Amino acid sequence: MHVMSTRKYTLKELESQTRFGSRTIRNYIDKGLLPGAYSRGRYASYGQEHLDRLLFLRKLKNRGKLPLDEVRRLLLQLSPERIKAIAHGKENIASIASKPSWDVHLDECQSDDFYPAEETRSSYISTDSEVQPAPQHDSSPPPRDSALDYIRRLRSPGSPAVPGRSDSRLRQAARKLRQITPGHHPPTRRAKGEWWAAIEVTPDIELRARGLDGDDLAALESIADAFRALLSRDF
Amino acid sequence: MKHTAFRFDRSLINHKGDSVRYLEVGMEAPTPTTDSKPERAPLDLALVIDRSGSMSGAPLAAAREAARGVAAGLRPADTLSVVVFDNRVDVLFEGLTMDRAGKRRADSILSGVHSGGMTCLSGGWLRGAETVALLREGTEGRRSQVILLSDGHANEGILDPGELARHASELRERGVYTTCVGIGDGYSPEQLAVLSEHGGGLLHRAERPHEIIEVLLGELGELMNTYAEDIKVEVNLPGDVIAECIGGLPSTESSKGVSYHLGTLVEGRERHIILRLKCPRGEPGKALKFKGRITFKRPGSSKRERVELKATRLEFADSSVSLRKQRRDRKLSLRVASAWQAEVVRNAAGMNRDGAFREAADMVRTELAFFSRYCRGIDGTSRLIQELEMLEDRVRYDISERGRKEMHNYSEARLKSKPEHRASFSEELCDFME
């Protein structure tokens, strides 16, 4: 039986245990990667889920750069138990965060160890060496492939970077939606991320939004209806 | 580098922990005399111009005129490529050598650019990058630069700022740099900011058509006088120290500390970054020691040069009197305050754009409480405080998109030492919050 942890943490405790600064933690809440604090104000409290998610994000961050949407997708897909297992090192993050081939070289310099090793990050012995007037050459390895190889791989057939390639039904629908909403502007985004509303459009497509009130929820339902109708048409 | 700095605003910290101190990493590029000025590496420049429907008329005409001006300013050893995009990407010309004949040809082709449909920003950007990447293949000593001009929000191709950031970083590491010019008030600050920030360049703003020409020619001048590219600041952090860069530069973490990517530095210019460090508890009399280095590439070179910074330290103290009365670097504290204020302004502008008005005002109020305390006794900070107080009132309501863009631009200028190429430009924050 799963027992919910009732342990509460302060922002300071989260900072010291995850090595994310308070601004970063608040930023993650704003971006919907973490639920909001249980209480507001100076003595705001956070729970085990916050700690697990932050440790998970730390592991993900150490592994390399990942688009925000991809991080959100991972957090939505994984159960709290798996997030916890990965966060605390019981499961390897490589099992869920597969990376595109062009990111392979990052593996060389990224470690899965969240906590720094004592011998490398304890205290540094101060030296009296002056600033070097003549720069030395750095030996960090350059990327394995050239800029041209990288771009061509990215622009290969099927990549979303290039228009006019084979579009998925979802992309076709997105384009249609834009066409029927002239003067399109990026939608406003609420800063709160306490919970997500999920509305199924088709068995394999779902609309998710966070921080919505009653009217907005109704609007989301009607968007889902319109979207469903659009998908059922033959493009 | 002519000068470097690696210093704290104060040198003592509370032995009970939680002291916050600010670490500045600064650098100044030398100004070469006419005699000592090295031969500039040939430049392969790609101009990527948005020709979507919203650019029709004066903006596109100004972009065309600016491109002609850039062609005129390049040297015979340089090459120019021009890519135009809407929902289709067209290469007008690729790797055209900027000798007299090449400039004439560029001039005649540029006059035929007309506006079209939607905005596939990533497609245009990558095609532009490809034109300069092709010229890099098998050669040494060339510089590869993309300048992207757009007035819109991408709605085709790669849209996610995180993914754009990743590709821009990868290209930067491979020697292809990106700078962006946002035109008017409709461009996406997120998409263009990440492309330039991770692409080793800057995001410039051109509000009116004639400013496109000023900005583009100003940027060309910067490119001609670049001293260092792809600058990276590496800071070794003692255990349990939490570091945040004010302004949030692209960074990578390792077991030894953090590396921040700063982009380029022009001859004779200074650049500073400020790190906000939260310190652990420790034994009175003992110290936390910090080491750092700056690495960079000289234009046209693939080798990275390194400058070690003189190590610095923070000492644990157990007396509240000595902590309170400790010496403070006032000039550095003023720079900290300026960067801190710029960060708050930028975040407030973003939240206001997202419609999070109340949250933005709360955020400014919280920051203001800490900020005012930090500024006590520092000359020149009262104006910064007044501006934040005004921001707290104003950000509760929907600020115009122009105002938000200028606020973002104001912050970028302070956080990244960004030059302003526009002739008619107000530096007063209150002018933008109408």
XYZ file of C-alpha atoms in Angstrom:
669
model
C 0.000 0.000 0.000
C 1.282 3.411 -0.919
C 1.660 5.687 2.067
C 1.608 9.425 1.361
C 4.457 11.238 2.997
C 3.346 14.134 5.166
C 6.809 15.600 5.608
C 6.828 19.343 4.992
C 9.784 21.361 3.761
C 10.600 25.043 3.824
C 11.964 26.767 0.751
C 15.336 26.879 2.454
C 15.323 23.119 3.008
C 14.406 22.555 -0.625
C 17.258 24.826 -1.651
C 19.837 23.010 0.436
C 18.674 19.539 -0.583
C 18.299 20.188 -4.293
C 20.869 22.936 -4.880
C 18.305 24.934 -6.840
C 18.043 28.572 -5.712
C 14.763 29.972 -4.427
C 14.219 31.990 -7.603
C 14.697 28.904 -9.739
C 12.218 26.959 -7.613
C 9.633 29.754 -7.903
C 10.304 29.902 -11.621
C 9.615 26.154 -11.934
C 6.325 26.700 -10.114
C 5.459 29.555 -12.488
C 6.215 27.321 -15.448
C 4.031 24.525 -14.131
C 6.834 22.036 -13.521
C 6.051 22.002 -9.807
C 2.805 22.416 -7.914
C 2.455 25.623 -5.908
C 3.416 25.848 -2.248
C 0.963 24.429 0.313
C 0.839 27.802 2.000
C 1.918 31.261 0.942
C 4.071 33.917 2.505
C 7.364 33.861 4.261
C 6.791 30.501 5.901
C 5.436 28.752 2.802
C 5.627 24.997 3.076
C 6.319 22.385 0.449
C 5.882 18.650 0.382
C 7.678 15.465 -0.589
C 6.399 15.841 -4.162
C 8.248 19.137 -4.484
C 11.470 17.581 -3.267
C 11.099 14.541 -5.543
C 10.330 16.634 -8.591
C 13.207 19.011 -7.948
C 15.683 16.163 -7.495
C 14.278 14.638 -10.680
C 14.711 17.963 -12.511
C 18.251 18.196 -11.193
C 19.058 14.784 -12.654
C 17.457 15.777 -15.921
C 19.388 19.039 -15.972
C 22.675 17.317 -15.266
C 22.026 15.089 -18.213
C 21.854 17.905 -20.713
C 19.577 20.455 -22.299
C 15.973 19.400 -22.786
C 13.141 21.551 -24.161
C 10.664 22.737 -21.557
C 7.793 21.009 -23.323
C 9.709 17.747 -23.210
C 10.280 18.154 -19.462
C 6.585 18.863 -18.956
C 5.707 15.804 -21.019
C 8.001 13.607 -18.925
C 6.520 14.917 -15.681
C 3.026 14.258 -16.957
C 3.787 10.776 -18.199
C 5.675 9.472 -15.192
C 3.946 8.322 -12.063
C 4.948 9.978 -8.754
C 6.545 6.657 -7.749
C 8.825 6.625 -10.797
C 9.730 10.286 -10.372
C 10.649 9.502 -6.783
C 12.654 6.422 -7.766
C 14.633 8.388 -10.333
C 15.027 11.367 -8.027
C 16.567 9.199 -5.317
C 18.742 7.150 -7.646
C 16.774 3.897 -7.419
C 16.143 4.039 -11.156
C 18.524 5.348 -13.791
C 17.307 8.464 -15.559
C 18.658 7.084 -18.830
C 15.703 4.696 -18.833
C 13.267 7.537 -19.501
C 15.190 10.504 -20.883
C 16.363 9.256 -24.220
C 18.236 11.909 -26.112
C 18.432 12.717 -29.811
C 21.526 11.462 -31.584
C 23.012 14.945 -31.895
C 23.172 15.238 -28.127
C 25.354 12.196 -27.667
C 28.539 14.170 -27.015
C 26.956 15.679 -23.899
C 27.155 12.286 -22.227
C 30.890 12.716 -21.911
C 30.686 15.678 -19.601
C 27.417 15.073 -17.791
C 27.149 12.904 -14.753
C 24.096 11.297 -13.259
C 25.399 11.995 -9.780
C 23.411 14.851 -8.374
C 25.430 15.334 -5.253
C 28.931 16.507 -6.074
C 31.755 14.253 -5.069
C 33.514 15.447 -1.933
C 36.931 15.463 -3.501
C 35.869 17.687 -6.385
C 33.521 20.082 -4.666
C 34.594 20.539 -1.103
C 36.810 23.493 -0.450
C 39.364 24.853 -2.821
C 42.828 25.762 -1.731
C 43.429 29.424 -2.319
C 46.416 30.205 -4.471
C 48.161 33.496 -4.947
C 48.582 33.090 -8.664
C 47.984 36.317 -10.551
C 45.790 36.706 -13.576
C 47.569 35.218 -16.523
C 48.343 38.019 -18.952
C 48.878 35.602 -21.798
C 45.884 33.293 -22.273
C 46.493 29.586 -22.348
C 44.764 27.237 -24.704
C 41.839 25.307 -23.374
C 41.742 21.613 -24.050
C 37.979 21.056 -23.957
C 37.036 18.775 -26.863
C 35.165 20.304 -29.803
C 31.907 18.693 -30.996
C 32.439 15.583 -33.068
C 30.498 16.673 -36.118
C 30.551 19.905 -38.074
C 27.909 22.628 -38.075
C 26.908 21.549 -41.579
C 26.394 17.917 -40.520
C 24.325 19.046 -37.577
C 22.087 21.310 -39.658
C 21.595 18.756 -42.392
C 20.587 16.133 -39.861
C 18.127 18.588 -38.388
C 16.723 19.517 -41.787
C 16.406 15.931 -42.935
C 12.946 14.719 -44.083
C 10.423 14.508 -41.296
C 12.041 17.232 -39.217
C 9.625 19.965 -38.072
C 12.272 22.600 -38.828
C 11.418 22.593 -42.497
C 7.975 23.425 -43.802
C 6.297 21.431 -46.503
C 7.345 18.039 -45.144
C 4.948 15.272 -44.295
C 2.646 16.813 -41.707
C 0.999 14.829 -38.970
C -2.750 15.084 -38.514
C -2.100 17.141 -35.405
C 0.018 19.693 -37.259
C -2.545 19.907 -40.040
C -5.217 20.531 -37.429
C -3.084 23.154 -35.715
C -2.658 24.986 -39.012
C -6.392 24.823 -39.695
C -7.082 26.216 -36.224
C -4.726 29.113 -36.877
C -6.431 29.815 -40.179
C -9.850 30.034 -38.572
C -8.549 32.338 -35.820
C -7.316 35.402 -37.752
C -5.079 37.881 -35.960
C -3.641 35.023 -33.930
C -1.619 36.102 -30.921
C 0.218 33.873 -28.472
C -2.247 32.964 -25.730
C -1.838 34.517 -22.317
C -0.476 32.188 -19.705
C -1.335 32.200 -16.035
C 1.577 32.053 -13.680
C -0.106 29.633 -11.302
C 0.428 25.953 -11.846
C -1.401 24.203 -9.033
C -3.299 21.695 -11.107
C -3.925 20.574 -14.644
C -7.228 20.102 -16.422
C -7.186 17.313 -19.019
C -9.854 17.004 -21.708
C -9.777 14.087 -24.089
C -10.208 15.026 -27.755
C -9.668 11.590 -29.240
C -8.298 8.439 -27.590
C -4.782 9.524 -28.546
C -5.042 13.308 -28.186
C -5.694 15.216 -24.993
C -5.877 18.938 -24.227
C -4.224 19.946 -20.963
C -4.219 23.333 -19.313
C -3.407 24.638 -15.878
C -4.700 27.324 -13.565
C -8.168 27.507 -15.191
C -11.355 28.675 -13.519
C -14.939 27.698 -14.444
C -15.360 29.936 -17.511
C -11.958 29.043 -18.881
C -12.701 25.353 -18.377
C -15.891 25.708 -20.384
C -13.926 27.493 -23.092
C -11.399 24.664 -23.130
C -14.243 22.159 -23.535
C -15.563 24.056 -26.534
C -12.076 24.212 -28.061
C -11.845 20.451 -27.618
C -15.226 20.078 -29.394
C -14.066 22.266 -32.283
C -10.782 20.439 -32.426
C -12.550 17.070 -32.503
C -14.787 18.260 -35.334
C -11.763 19.540 -37.215
C -9.908 16.252 -36.873
C -12.883 14.308 -38.168
C -12.818 16.276 -41.432
C -10.836 15.070 -44.386
C -8.066 17.620 -45.014
C 41.977 40.203 -22.050
C 43.176 43.576 -20.836
C 41.595 43.344 -17.380
C 39.672 40.725 -15.490
C 37.847 40.872 -12.181
C 36.730 38.153 -9.783
C 35.558 39.714 -6.555
C 32.831 39.834 -3.928
C 30.837 42.836 -2.779
C 31.673 41.859 0.838
C 34.195 39.380 2.179
C 32.664 38.187 5.495
C 29.751 35.779 5.877
C 27.730 34.629 8.858
C 29.037 31.363 10.333
C 25.405 30.313 10.984
C 24.779 30.147 7.248
C 22.364 31.756 4.750
C 24.503 34.799 3.969
C 23.940 36.037 0.432
C 26.947 37.565 -1.331
C 27.452 38.778 -4.872
C 30.384 37.655 -6.973
C 31.323 39.697 -10.011
C 33.206 38.229 -12.939
C 34.363 41.026 -15.192
C 36.489 41.340 -18.278
C 37.654 44.104 -20.559
C 38.888 43.576 -24.087
C 41.919 45.576 -25.198
C 41.567 48.410 -27.697
C 44.071 47.820 -30.470
C 45.963 50.796 -31.836
C 45.970 51.298 -35.606
C 49.415 49.686 -35.791
C 48.634 46.704 -33.612
C 45.195 45.928 -35.061
C 45.339 42.389 -36.390
C 43.986 41.513 -39.809
C 40.310 40.684 -39.387
C 39.327 37.104 -40.208
C 37.064 36.868 -43.279
C 33.405 36.919 -42.339
C 30.726 34.652 -43.804
C 27.491 36.417 -43.028
C 23.966 35.146 -43.599
C 21.110 37.612 -43.373
C 17.835 35.837 -42.750
C 14.881 38.111 -43.460
C 11.282 37.484 -42.475
C 9.075 38.348 -45.450
C 5.786 37.210 -43.919
C 2.685 39.285 -44.647
C 3.167 41.539 -41.618
C 6.542 42.717 -42.956
C 4.976 44.119 -46.123
C 5.571 47.768 -46.922
C 8.007 49.887 -44.935
C 9.578 47.162 -42.717
C 10.530 44.949 -45.661
C 11.753 47.935 -47.664
C 13.917 48.960 -44.687
C 15.250 45.395 -44.296
C 16.143 45.396 -48.014
C 17.864 48.747 -47.640
C 19.727 47.529 -44.546
C 20.881 44.406 -46.396
C 22.226 46.615 -49.190
C 24.054 48.697 -46.580
C 25.564 45.540 -45.054
C 26.718 44.355 -48.489
C 28.358 47.735 -49.074
C 30.165 47.527 -45.708
C 31.676 44.059 -46.205
C 35.182 43.518 -47.547
C 36.134 41.562 -50.684
C 37.275 38.567 -48.592
C 33.866 38.363 -46.894
C 30.821 36.559 -48.226
C 27.131 37.350 -47.908
C 24.149 35.016 -48.123
C 20.575 36.244 -47.975
C 17.710 33.924 -47.043
C 14.087 35.072 -47.010
C 11.284 33.143 -45.378
C 7.574 33.085 -44.782
C 6.048 29.610 -44.789
C 8.542 28.928 -47.584
C 12.285 29.386 -47.354
C 14.161 30.861 -50.331
C 17.862 31.455 -50.679
C 18.287 34.647 -52.707
C 22.009 34.141 -52.990
C 24.521 32.015 -51.126
C 28.162 32.711 -50.270
C 28.420 35.645 -52.660
C 31.931 37.106 -52.464
C 31.709 40.781 -51.622
C 33.950 42.111 -54.326
C 32.619 44.849 -56.589
C 30.797 42.457 -58.920
C 29.322 40.515 -55.987
C 28.020 43.681 -54.364
C 26.380 44.782 -57.609
C 24.718 41.402 -57.966
C 23.529 41.388 -54.344
C 22.080 44.851 -54.819
C 20.036 43.875 -57.860
C 18.736 40.627 -56.319
C 17.716 42.311 -53.062
C 15.400 44.705 -54.862
C 13.195 41.755 -55.857
C 12.127 40.692 -52.325
C 8.375 40.766 -51.750
C 6.264 39.861 -48.765
C 4.373 36.572 -48.490
C 2.546 34.401 -45.938
C 3.252 32.818 -42.528
C 6.399 32.694 -40.361
C 8.658 29.635 -40.451
C 11.411 31.170 -38.364
C 13.359 27.978 -37.685
C 13.347 26.963 -41.354
C 14.753 30.331 -42.416
C 17.263 30.464 -39.587
C 18.586 26.957 -40.234
C 18.821 27.557 -43.978
C 20.797 30.733 -43.282
C 23.048 28.832 -40.873
C 23.546 26.160 -43.512
C 24.828 28.692 -46.042
C 27.601 29.854 -43.699
C 28.276 26.352 -42.328
C 28.911 25.164 -45.873
C 31.626 27.806 -46.281
C 33.284 26.618 -43.036
C 33.701 23.062 -44.278
C 37.356 22.170 -44.700
C 38.592 25.720 -44.078
C 40.180 27.459 -41.109
C 40.148 31.057 -40.039
C 36.667 32.086 -41.220
C 33.886 33.479 -39.056
C 30.308 32.343 -39.480
C 27.487 34.616 -38.437
C 23.738 34.576 -38.962
C 21.656 37.727 -38.424
C 17.940 37.012 -38.289
C 15.395 39.804 -38.805
C 11.826 39.031 -37.840
C 8.714 40.908 -36.807
C 6.560 37.934 -35.943
C 5.804 34.955 -33.820
C 6.889 31.713 -35.497
C 3.928 29.533 -36.365
C 5.648 27.002 -38.605
C 8.616 24.685 -38.016
C 10.241 24.498 -34.583
C 8.238 26.680 -32.194
C 9.419 25.648 -28.737
C 11.952 28.141 -27.321
C 13.702 25.307 -25.443
C 14.320 23.389 -28.626
C 15.442 26.509 -30.500
C 17.847 27.202 -27.617
C 19.316 23.722 -27.859
C 19.976 23.981 -31.591
C 21.399 27.507 -31.253
C 23.806 26.240 -28.548
C 24.875 23.315 -30.698
C 25.599 25.606 -33.642
C 27.456 28.069 -31.404
C 29.673 25.238 -30.191
C 30.380 24.455 -33.828
C 31.352 28.045 -34.621
C 28.110 29.389 -36.145
C 26.763 32.390 -34.196
C 23.313 33.944 -34.271
C 22.172 37.492 -33.580
C 18.544 38.578 -33.921
C 16.788 41.819 -34.696
C 13.194 42.016 -33.491
C 11.167 44.416 -35.601
C 8.117 46.344 -34.398
C 6.047 45.101 -31.460
C 4.789 41.761 -32.749
C 7.924 39.619 -32.620
C 8.286 36.806 -30.145
C 10.790 37.861 -27.480
C 11.047 34.275 -26.214
C 11.927 32.741 -29.571
C 14.323 35.473 -30.693
C 15.885 35.889 -27.232
C 16.790 32.213 -26.913
C 18.188 32.056 -30.445
C 20.492 35.000 -29.787
C 21.299 34.194 -26.154
C 22.206 30.561 -26.860
C 23.567 31.411 -30.294
C 26.332 33.589 -28.802
C 24.818 36.874 -30.014
C 22.390 39.564 -28.915
C 18.762 40.425 -29.455
C 18.400 43.934 -30.845
C 15.170 45.809 -31.175
C 14.108 47.989 -34.102
C 10.778 49.597 -33.424
C 10.464 51.625 -36.605
C 11.517 50.745 -40.144
C 14.402 53.242 -40.303
C 15.812 51.705 -37.100
C 16.298 48.390 -38.919
C 19.022 50.077 -40.949
C 20.618 51.686 -37.868
C 20.606 48.416 -35.939
C 21.895 46.230 -38.755
C 24.724 48.563 -39.689
C 25.555 49.011 -35.991
C 25.715 45.248 -35.603
C 27.984 44.972 -38.632
C 30.333 47.442 -36.926
C 30.345 45.216 -33.839
C 31.150 42.159 -35.948
C 34.078 43.966 -37.534
C 35.545 44.752 -34.110
C 34.844 41.556 -32.173
C 37.666 40.621 -29.828
C 36.338 37.348 -28.387
C 33.538 34.941 -29.288
C 31.770 32.178 -27.404
C 33.015 33.451 -24.031
C 32.569 31.006 -21.191
C 32.990 31.832 -17.497
C 33.665 28.812 -15.311
C 33.331 29.175 -11.548
C 34.379 26.439 -9.138
C 31.983 26.428 -6.234
C 32.810 25.130 -2.758
C 30.424 22.496 -1.431
C 26.922 23.614 -0.408
C 27.167 27.038 -2.037
C 24.106 27.769 -4.180
C 24.751 30.012 -7.178
C 22.330 31.884 -9.409
C 23.376 34.184 -12.209
C 21.494 37.479 -12.189
C 19.828 37.673 -15.561
C 19.926 33.924 -16.043
C 22.556 33.313 -18.706
C 22.710 29.933 -20.460
C 24.695 27.669 -18.164
C 25.976 24.138 -17.768
C 26.698 22.468 -14.467
C 29.425 20.004 -13.649
C 30.676 18.369 -10.492
C 33.119 21.249 -9.963
C 30.776 24.168 -10.442
C 28.964 26.130 -13.118
C 29.848 27.502 -16.564
C 28.062 30.514 -18.036
C 27.979 31.344 -21.736
C 28.339 35.054 -22.421
C 28.509 35.411 -26.205
C 30.879 37.953 -27.726
C 32.993 40.888 -26.556
C 33.929 43.830 -28.761
C 37.355 45.503 -28.637
C 37.658 48.068 -25.850
C 34.391 46.982 -24.176
C 33.711 45.607 -20.703
C 31.434 42.797 -19.702
C 30.367 41.742 -16.225
C 28.248 38.980 -14.841
C 26.973 38.908 -11.285
C 26.419 35.671 -9.382
C 24.164 35.595 -6.343
C 25.635 33.079 -3.899
C 23.887 31.637 -0.901
C 26.459 30.413 1.590
C 26.360 27.446 3.981
C 27.254 27.505 7.666
C 30.889 27.167 8.658
C 33.496 27.531 11.332
C 34.485 31.104 12.287
C 37.895 31.983 10.911
C 37.686 29.426 8.107
C 36.999 30.490 4.518
C 35.247 29.379 1.359
C 37.613 29.608 -1.587
C 36.499 30.302 -5.116
C 38.377 29.809 -8.351
C 37.358 30.769 -11.837
C 38.481 31.078 -15.417
C 37.374 32.719 -18.611
C 37.686 30.845 -21.877
C 36.923 32.224 -25.312
C 37.702 31.952 -29.001
C 39.327 34.682 -31.049
C 37.344 35.465 -34.204
C 38.134 32.966 -36.923
C 39.934 30.584 -34.575
C 38.616 27.233 -33.435
C 41.036 27.104 -30.480
C 39.803 28.168 -27.089
C 42.005 30.512 -25.046
C 41.938 30.534 -21.260
C 42.540 33.175 -18.599
C 42.741 31.980 -15.004
C 41.160 34.354 -12.498
C 42.824 35.199 -9.226
C 41.187 33.081 -6.538
C 38.961 34.873 -4.069
C 37.400 33.925 -0.721
C 34.615 34.504 1.769
C 35.468 34.253 5.435
C 33.127 32.977 8.160
C 32.605 35.457 11.007
C 30.793 34.954 14.328
C 30.415 38.588 15.353
C 27.354 40.452 14.151
C 29.292 43.708 14.647
C 32.082 42.705 12.307
C 29.521 41.473 9.776
C 27.594 44.726 9.942
C 30.661 46.956 9.848
C 32.567 45.078 7.203
C 33.934 46.973 4.211
C 31.774 46.990 1.161
C 32.803 47.497 -2.458
C 30.359 50.306 -3.265
C 31.019 50.494 -6.996
C 30.478 46.778 -7.305
C 27.347 47.007 -5.133
C 25.929 49.606 -7.525
C 26.561 47.261 -10.464
C 24.862 44.455 -8.517
C 21.861 46.707 -7.871
C 21.647 47.739 -11.518
C 21.721 44.108 -12.717
C 19.256 43.022 -10.026
C 16.814 45.754 -10.986
C 17.127 44.845 -14.671
C 16.338 41.211 -13.841
C 13.190 42.207 -11.926
C 12.061 44.459 -14.804
C 12.526 41.678 -17.341
C 10.674 39.115 -15.241
C 7.854 41.570 -14.587
C 7.511 42.296 -18.313
C 7.276 38.548 -19.047
C 4.649 37.947 -16.361
C 2.656 40.952 -17.545
C 2.686 39.535 -21.068
C 1.411 36.227 -19.660
C -1.489 38.026 -18.012
C -0.202 37.243 -14.505
C -0.696 40.843 -13.310
C -1.234 40.217 -9.603
C 1.597 37.699 -9.425
C 3.910 40.176 -11.174
C 3.100 42.905 -8.650
C 3.664 40.437 -5.774
C 6.989 39.433 -7.250
C 8.147 43.063 -7.622
C 7.044 43.865 -4.061
C 8.952 40.878 -2.642
C 12.078 41.727 -4.609
C 11.779 45.382 -3.648
C 11.868 44.514 0.060
C 15.222 42.725 -0.299
C 16.498 45.165 -2.903
C 15.899 48.286 -0.758
C 17.743 46.695 2.127
C 20.695 45.820 -0.095
C 20.829 49.361 -1.511
C 21.109 51.093 1.880
C 24.121 53.402 1.859
C 24.887 52.900 -1.844
C 24.915 56.146 -3.830
C 22.955 56.077 -7.061
C 20.458 53.409 -6.030
C 17.547 55.639 -4.973
C 16.465 56.074 -8.611
C 16.544 52.281 -9.098
C 14.282 51.854 -6.058
C 11.849 54.529 -7.265
C 11.628 52.849 -10.635
C 10.809 49.506 -9.038
C 8.129 51.146 -6.884
C 6.619 52.579 -10.045
C 6.890 49.177 -11.714
C 5.024 47.525 -8.834
C 2.074 49.879 -9.448
C 2.173 49.690 -13.214
C 2.624 45.941 -13.671
C -0.794 45.263 -12.095
C -2.341 46.427 -15.364
C -1.826 45.374 -18.937
C 1.238 47.248 -20.238
C 1.348 47.838 -24.007
C 3.364 45.340 -26.041
C 5.684 48.168 -27.074
C 6.264 48.987 -23.402
C 6.999 45.348 -22.545
C 9.428 45.022 -25.454
C 11.260 48.174 -24.397
C 11.384 46.928 -20.792
C 12.930 43.691 -22.052
C 15.382 45.683 -24.160
C 16.252 47.904 -21.169
C 17.062 44.800 -19.126
C 19.109 43.145 -21.858
C 21.182 46.304 -22.248
C 22.036 46.303 -18.531
C 22.469 42.588 -18.044
C 24.514 41.940 -21.169
C 26.231 45.287 -21.789
C 24.299 45.398 -25.053
C 25.045 48.440 -27.200
C 22.047 50.435 -28.402
C 22.371 51.129 -32.116
C 19.183 53.167 -32.404
C 19.779 56.905 -32.540
C 16.498 57.902 -30.864
C 16.313 55.758 -27.801
C 15.183 56.564 -24.282
C 17.076 54.968 -21.420
C 14.444 55.963 -18.871
C 12.419 53.039 -17.633
C 9.425 55.284 -16.836
C 9.119 56.132 -20.547
C 8.213 52.539 -21.385
C 5.563 51.908 -18.765
C 2.854 54.009 -20.318
